[in-house]
XYZ file of C-alpha atoms in Angstrom:
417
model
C 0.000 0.000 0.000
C 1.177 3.017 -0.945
C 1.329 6.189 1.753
C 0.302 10.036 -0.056
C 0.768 13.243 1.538
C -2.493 15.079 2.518
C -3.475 17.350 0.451
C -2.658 20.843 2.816
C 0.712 18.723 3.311
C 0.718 18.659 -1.155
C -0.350 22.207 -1.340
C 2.876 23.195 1.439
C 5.367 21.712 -0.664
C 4.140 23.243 -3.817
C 4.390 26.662 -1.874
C 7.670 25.515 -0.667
C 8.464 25.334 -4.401
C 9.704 21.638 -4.295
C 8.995 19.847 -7.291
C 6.884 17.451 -8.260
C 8.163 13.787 -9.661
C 11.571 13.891 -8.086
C 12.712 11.582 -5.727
C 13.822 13.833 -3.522
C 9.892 15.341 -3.512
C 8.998 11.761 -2.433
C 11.658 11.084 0.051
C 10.389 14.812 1.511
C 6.670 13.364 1.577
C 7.566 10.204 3.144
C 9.169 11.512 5.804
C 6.927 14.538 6.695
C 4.161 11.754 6.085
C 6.007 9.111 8.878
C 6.369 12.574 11.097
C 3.010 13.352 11.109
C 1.817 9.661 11.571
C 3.560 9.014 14.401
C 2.853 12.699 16.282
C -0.794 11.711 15.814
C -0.415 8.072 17.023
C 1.683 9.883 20.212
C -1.399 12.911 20.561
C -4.205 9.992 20.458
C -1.842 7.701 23.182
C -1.814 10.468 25.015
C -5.568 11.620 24.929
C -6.567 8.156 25.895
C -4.362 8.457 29.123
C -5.534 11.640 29.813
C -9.008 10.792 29.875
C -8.746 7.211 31.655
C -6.654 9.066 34.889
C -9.896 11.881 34.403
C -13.017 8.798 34.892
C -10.585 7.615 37.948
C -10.610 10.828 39.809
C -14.103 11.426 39.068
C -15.086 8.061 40.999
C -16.090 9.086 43.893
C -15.523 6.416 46.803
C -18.567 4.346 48.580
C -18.876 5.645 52.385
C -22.013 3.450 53.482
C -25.496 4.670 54.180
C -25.559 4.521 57.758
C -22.627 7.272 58.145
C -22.890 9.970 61.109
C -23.766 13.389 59.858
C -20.493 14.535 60.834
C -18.881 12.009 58.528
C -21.674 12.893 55.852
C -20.364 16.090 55.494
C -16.708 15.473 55.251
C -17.822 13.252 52.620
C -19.219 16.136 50.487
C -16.289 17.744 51.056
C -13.867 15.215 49.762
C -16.907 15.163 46.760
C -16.409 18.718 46.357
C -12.901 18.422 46.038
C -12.413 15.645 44.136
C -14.707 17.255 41.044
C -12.587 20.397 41.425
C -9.498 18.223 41.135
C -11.240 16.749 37.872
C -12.343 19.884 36.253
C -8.259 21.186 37.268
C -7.137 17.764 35.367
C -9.758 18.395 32.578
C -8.264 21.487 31.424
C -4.455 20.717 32.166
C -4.998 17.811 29.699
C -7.219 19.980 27.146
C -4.169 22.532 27.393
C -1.656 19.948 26.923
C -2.965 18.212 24.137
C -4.072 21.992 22.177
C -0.550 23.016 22.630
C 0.791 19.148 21.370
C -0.991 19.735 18.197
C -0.020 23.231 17.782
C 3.639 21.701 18.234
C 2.895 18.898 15.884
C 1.607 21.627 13.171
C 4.898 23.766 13.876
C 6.779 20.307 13.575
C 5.123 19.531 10.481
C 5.974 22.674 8.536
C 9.849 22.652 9.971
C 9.855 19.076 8.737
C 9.284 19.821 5.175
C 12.480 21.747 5.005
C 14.293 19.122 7.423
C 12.829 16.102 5.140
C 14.263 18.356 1.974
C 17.418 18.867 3.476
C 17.720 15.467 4.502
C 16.681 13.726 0.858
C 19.686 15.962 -0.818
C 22.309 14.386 1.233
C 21.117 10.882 1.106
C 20.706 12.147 -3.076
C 23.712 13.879 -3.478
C 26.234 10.825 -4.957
C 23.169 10.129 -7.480
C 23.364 13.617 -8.455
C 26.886 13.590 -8.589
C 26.720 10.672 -10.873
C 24.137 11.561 -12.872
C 26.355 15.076 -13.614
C 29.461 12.355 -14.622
C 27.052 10.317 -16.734
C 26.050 12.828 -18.981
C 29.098 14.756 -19.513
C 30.815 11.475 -21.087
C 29.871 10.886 -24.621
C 31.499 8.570 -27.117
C 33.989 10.566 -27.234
C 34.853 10.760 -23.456
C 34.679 7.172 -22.726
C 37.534 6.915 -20.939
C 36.570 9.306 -18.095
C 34.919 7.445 -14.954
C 32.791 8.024 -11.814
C 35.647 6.759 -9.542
C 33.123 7.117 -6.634
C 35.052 7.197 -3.170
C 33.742 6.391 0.091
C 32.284 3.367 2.099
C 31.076 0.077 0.023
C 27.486 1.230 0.314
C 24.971 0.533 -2.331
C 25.586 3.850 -4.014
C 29.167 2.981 -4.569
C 28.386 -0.336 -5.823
C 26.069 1.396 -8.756
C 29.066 3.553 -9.492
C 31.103 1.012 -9.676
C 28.921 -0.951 -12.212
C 28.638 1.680 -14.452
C 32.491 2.499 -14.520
C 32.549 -1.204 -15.366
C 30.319 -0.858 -18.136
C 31.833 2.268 -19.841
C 35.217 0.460 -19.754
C 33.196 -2.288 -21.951
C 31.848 0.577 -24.205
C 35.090 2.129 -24.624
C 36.418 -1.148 -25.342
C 33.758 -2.269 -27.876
C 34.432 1.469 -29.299
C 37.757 1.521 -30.125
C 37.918 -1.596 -31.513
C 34.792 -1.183 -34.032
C 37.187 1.712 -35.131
C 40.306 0.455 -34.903
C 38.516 -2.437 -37.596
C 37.061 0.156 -39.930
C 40.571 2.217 -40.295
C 41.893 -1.578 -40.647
C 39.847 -2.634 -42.680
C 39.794 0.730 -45.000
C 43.020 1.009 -45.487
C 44.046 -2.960 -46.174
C 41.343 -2.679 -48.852
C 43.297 0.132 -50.856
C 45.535 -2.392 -51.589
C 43.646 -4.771 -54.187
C 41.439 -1.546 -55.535
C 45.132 -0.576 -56.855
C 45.754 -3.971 -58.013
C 42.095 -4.121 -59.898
C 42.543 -0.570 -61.192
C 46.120 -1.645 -62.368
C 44.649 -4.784 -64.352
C 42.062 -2.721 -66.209
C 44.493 -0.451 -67.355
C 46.980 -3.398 -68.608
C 44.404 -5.254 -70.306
C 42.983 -1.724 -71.986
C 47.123 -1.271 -73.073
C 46.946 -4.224 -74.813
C 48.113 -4.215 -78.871
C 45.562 -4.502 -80.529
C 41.750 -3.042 -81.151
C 39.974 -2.712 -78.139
C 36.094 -3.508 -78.235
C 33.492 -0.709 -77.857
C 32.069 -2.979 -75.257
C 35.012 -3.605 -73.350
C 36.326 -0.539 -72.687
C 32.483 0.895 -71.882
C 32.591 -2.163 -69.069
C 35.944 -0.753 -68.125
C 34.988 2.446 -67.876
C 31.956 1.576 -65.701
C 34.392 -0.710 -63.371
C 36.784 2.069 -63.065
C 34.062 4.582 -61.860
C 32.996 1.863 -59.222
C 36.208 1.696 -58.283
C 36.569 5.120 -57.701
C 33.204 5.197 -56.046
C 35.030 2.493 -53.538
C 37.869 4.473 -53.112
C 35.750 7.683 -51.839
C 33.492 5.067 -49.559
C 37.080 4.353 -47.708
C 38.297 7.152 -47.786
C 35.023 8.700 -46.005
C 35.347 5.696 -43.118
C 39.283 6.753 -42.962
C 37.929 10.514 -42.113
C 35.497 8.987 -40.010
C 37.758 6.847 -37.853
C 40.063 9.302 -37.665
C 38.097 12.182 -36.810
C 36.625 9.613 -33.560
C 39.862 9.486 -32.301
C 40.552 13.112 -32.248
C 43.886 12.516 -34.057
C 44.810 16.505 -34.942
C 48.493 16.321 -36.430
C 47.463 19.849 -38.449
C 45.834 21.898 -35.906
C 46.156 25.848 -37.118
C 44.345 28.494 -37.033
C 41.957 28.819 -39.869
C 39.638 31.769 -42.222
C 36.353 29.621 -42.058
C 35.278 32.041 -45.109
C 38.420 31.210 -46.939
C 38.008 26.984 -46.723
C 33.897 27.857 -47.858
C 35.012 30.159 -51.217
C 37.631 27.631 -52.036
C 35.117 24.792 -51.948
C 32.510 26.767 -54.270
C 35.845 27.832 -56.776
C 36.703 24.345 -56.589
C 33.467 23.221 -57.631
C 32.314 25.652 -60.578
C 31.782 22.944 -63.191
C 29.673 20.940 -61.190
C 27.647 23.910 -60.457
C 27.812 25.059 -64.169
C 26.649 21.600 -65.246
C 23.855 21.690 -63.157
C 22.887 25.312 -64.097
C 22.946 26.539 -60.567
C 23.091 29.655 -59.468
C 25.363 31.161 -56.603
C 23.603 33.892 -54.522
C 25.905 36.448 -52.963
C 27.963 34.948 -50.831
C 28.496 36.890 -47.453
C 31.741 36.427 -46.056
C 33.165 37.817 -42.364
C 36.855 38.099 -42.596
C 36.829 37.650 -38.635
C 35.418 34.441 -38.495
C 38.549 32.443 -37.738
C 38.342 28.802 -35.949
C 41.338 26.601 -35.059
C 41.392 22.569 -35.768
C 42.652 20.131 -37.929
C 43.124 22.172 -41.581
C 42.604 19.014 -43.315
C 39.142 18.048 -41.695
C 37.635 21.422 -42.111
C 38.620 21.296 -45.469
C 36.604 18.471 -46.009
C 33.745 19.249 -43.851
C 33.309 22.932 -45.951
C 33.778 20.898 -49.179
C 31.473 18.302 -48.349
C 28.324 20.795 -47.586
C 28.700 22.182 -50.337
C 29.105 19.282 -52.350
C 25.754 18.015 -50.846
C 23.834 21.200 -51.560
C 25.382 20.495 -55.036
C 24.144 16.838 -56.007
C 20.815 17.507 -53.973
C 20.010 20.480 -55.225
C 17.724 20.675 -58.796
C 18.651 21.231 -61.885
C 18.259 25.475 -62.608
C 18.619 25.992 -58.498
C 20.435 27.915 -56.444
C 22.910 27.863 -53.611
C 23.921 30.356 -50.512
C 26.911 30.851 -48.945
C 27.302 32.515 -45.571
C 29.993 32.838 -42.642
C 29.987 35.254 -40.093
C 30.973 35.454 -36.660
C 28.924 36.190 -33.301
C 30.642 37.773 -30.204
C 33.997 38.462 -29.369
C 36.816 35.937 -29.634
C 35.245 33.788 -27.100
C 31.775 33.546 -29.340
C 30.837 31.201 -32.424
C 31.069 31.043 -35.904
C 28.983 30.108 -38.357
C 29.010 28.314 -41.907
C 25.448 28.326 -42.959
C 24.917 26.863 -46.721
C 21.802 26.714 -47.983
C 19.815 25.587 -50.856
C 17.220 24.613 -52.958
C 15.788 21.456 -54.034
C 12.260 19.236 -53.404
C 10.264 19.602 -49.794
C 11.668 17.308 -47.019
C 10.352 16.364 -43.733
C 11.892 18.543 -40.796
C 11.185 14.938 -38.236
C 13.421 12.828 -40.412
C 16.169 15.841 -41.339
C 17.948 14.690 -38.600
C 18.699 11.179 -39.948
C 20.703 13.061 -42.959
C 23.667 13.380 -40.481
C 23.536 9.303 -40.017
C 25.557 7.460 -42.120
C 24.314 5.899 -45.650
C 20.813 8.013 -44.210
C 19.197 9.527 -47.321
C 15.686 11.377 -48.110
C 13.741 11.551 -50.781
C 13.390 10.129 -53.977
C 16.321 11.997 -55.720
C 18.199 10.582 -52.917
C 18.033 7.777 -53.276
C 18.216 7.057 -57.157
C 21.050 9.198 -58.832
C 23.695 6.967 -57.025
C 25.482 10.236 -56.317
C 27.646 9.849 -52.919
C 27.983 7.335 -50.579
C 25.307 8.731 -47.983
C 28.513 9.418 -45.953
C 28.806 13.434 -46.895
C 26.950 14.849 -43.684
C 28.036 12.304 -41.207
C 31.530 13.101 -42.163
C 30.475 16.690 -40.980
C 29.116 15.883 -37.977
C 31.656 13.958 -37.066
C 34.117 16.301 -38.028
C 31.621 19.164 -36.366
C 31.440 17.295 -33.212
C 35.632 16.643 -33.160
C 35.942 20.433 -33.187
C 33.368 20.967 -30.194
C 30.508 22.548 -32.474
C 27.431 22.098 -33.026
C 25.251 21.209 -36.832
C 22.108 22.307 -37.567
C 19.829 20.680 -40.556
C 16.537 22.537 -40.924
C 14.296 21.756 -43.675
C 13.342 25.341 -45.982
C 9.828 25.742 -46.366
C 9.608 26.016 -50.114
C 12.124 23.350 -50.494
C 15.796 22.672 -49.918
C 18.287 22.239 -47.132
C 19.993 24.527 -44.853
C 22.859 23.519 -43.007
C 24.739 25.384 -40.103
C 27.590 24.524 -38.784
C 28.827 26.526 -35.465
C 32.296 26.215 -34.399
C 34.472 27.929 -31.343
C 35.561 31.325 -32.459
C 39.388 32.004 -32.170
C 41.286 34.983 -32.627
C 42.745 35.948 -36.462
C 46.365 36.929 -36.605
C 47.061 39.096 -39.980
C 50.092 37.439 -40.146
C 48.651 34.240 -39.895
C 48.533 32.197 -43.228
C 45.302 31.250 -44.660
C 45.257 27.465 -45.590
C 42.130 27.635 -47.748
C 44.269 28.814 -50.474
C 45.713 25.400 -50.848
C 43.111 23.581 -53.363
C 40.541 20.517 -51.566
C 42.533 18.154 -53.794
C 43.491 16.595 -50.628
C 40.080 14.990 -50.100
């Protein structure tokens, strides 16, 4: 059976401002609940003494009939008395118990706050964990709890869960550890295959029309291939947090490059750049390499996405001073998409819509690679679905401070993807 607080008890707490739900609301309950139990059980103990000593001293004692009328009146006397004595003993106990439940009111209120008090100790290593548990991500897995103290039940639980995210960090690094494995020991026979086509296609001799179209088509899977492993390279190695090339960097600089860069896939699409707006103080610092290929892989998305005659929209600026955020926000257009499943886009091999899923364009791995590489550089990605169509992404990274003399590595081409 379960034990509620009254309802004035209900409508204290929510005064108090204690909130509902929590356990430390019902460990406050309980234990004003068990106060006020037992201070009743103690008033009604009491009451029943007080009135069982009150018949007592009303019974009046049995003197005979036959008593002299001397005696007769020192009985009424003792009478007399005794029901004064009564009526005295009547209102001592009617005082006492008044003033008891008074006390047990005053008790009750002061209780709250005691109970209160008393839940956030006994809740304090929960909410100590519970801070621990949710600052360690995937990426934090090594961090622990390391609860001290006694061998209590509380440090057992924090012991379990250390135990587990030693597992997880485990299970982690080697899922990556086989993917960069696995990615790079499968370079080796794509060169050997690419090698063979291009021996048998030297060959003396005529080739046939058919032949070399199949070789063409094999070497374009094979290039597809060698993106798909180069993406889970990126990926692995952005997980780790591996920065050999961390500089500081002109976000706007890495964006421009990456439209330049593109301007025949744009032109062969018939799209149409809108002004691009550019802050020249929107510098970040990280890995040169990975931002590179973050900038050049939104835009390459808003490219092969986008429909044929569209347009795209570059923007960086910066918020704050040099301890704000900046911002690459590209947008475009393209057909409607659902804003509940936008979010999936950043999942690998996720894709929405019909167009992709059809042109065989990418390897679904283009806006994972960005949140990855996002995430790596402690920022944040937005994917919002535009009302008349399209995709706009944001990407927010830590703002650092821009040296003049500093050199701008988004000069150097994306040929490094």
């Amino acid at each position: 059976m379960k034990w509620g607080p009254p309802r004035r008890l209900a409508g204290l707490t929510a005064r108090l401002g204690l909130r509902r739900g929590t356990a430390r609301t019902r460990f406050t309950a309980l234990y004003v609940t068990a106060f006020l139990l037992s201070g009743t059980a103690l008033l009604a103990i009491a009451a029943v003494v007080a009135s069982g000593g009150s018949r007592s001293s009303r019974t009046a004692p049995d003197g005979g009939t036959g008593q002299p009328a001397t005696t007769a009146q020192a009985q009424g006397r003792i009478d007399e008395l005794e029901q004064r004595l009564a009526q005295a003993h009547d209102t001592q106990s009617r005082q006492i118990l008044i003033g008891s439940a008074i006390a047990l009111g005053v008790m009750a209120v002061v209780s709250v706050g005691l109970g209160w008090l008393v839940a956030g100790r006994v809740l304090r290593p929960l909410r100590v964990m519970t801070a621990a548990t949710r600052r360690i991500t995937a990426d934090s897995l090594h961090e622990r709890l390391a609860m001290g103290g006694r061998g209590d039940e509380v440090k057992d639980l924090a012991d379990t869960i250390d135990d587990l995210l030693g597992r997880l960090e485990h299970s982690f690094d080697a899922q990556r550890l086989f993917v960069a494995n696995a990615s790079h020991e499968l370079r080796t026979p794509l060169t050997t295959m690419r090698a063979s086509l291009d021996v048998a296609l030297a060959k003396p001799g005529p080739v046939p029309a058919t032949t070399g179209t199949l070789a063409a088509r094999m070497r374009a899977e094979l290039d597809q291939v060698d993106r798909l492993l180069e993406s889970f390279l990126v990926l692995a190695r952005t997980q780790h947090g591996e920065f050999t090339d961390s500089a500081r960097l002109a976000l706007g600089q890495l964006a421009l490059t990456a439209l330049t860069g593109r301007a025949k896939d744009i032109a062969a699409k018939g799209l149409t750049v809108r002004e691009s707006r550019i802050d020249d103080s929107a510098w970040v610092r990280g890995s040169g390499t990975l931002l590179r290929r973050m900038a050049d892989n939104v835009v390459d998305n808003a490219i092969a996405h986008n429909d044929p005659g569209g347009w795209i929209s570059v923007a960086v600026r910066a918020e704050g001073d040099d301890a704000g955020a900046v911002s690459l926000v590209v947008e475009s257009s393209g057909p409607a998409l659902d804003q509940r499943r936008v979010a999936d886009l950043a999942r690998p091999f996720r894709r929405l819509g019909a167009d992709r899923t059809g042109t065989g364009q990418g390897s679904g791995l283009g806006l994972s690679i960005v949140a990855a590489i996002t995430q790596a550089h402690h920022g944040t990605l937005d994917l919002r679905a535009r009302p008349d169509g399209g995709l706009c992404v944001t990407v927010a990274l830590p703002r650092t401070d821009g040296r003049p003399t500093a050199e701008a590595p988004g000069t150097e081409t994306s040929a490094a993807r």
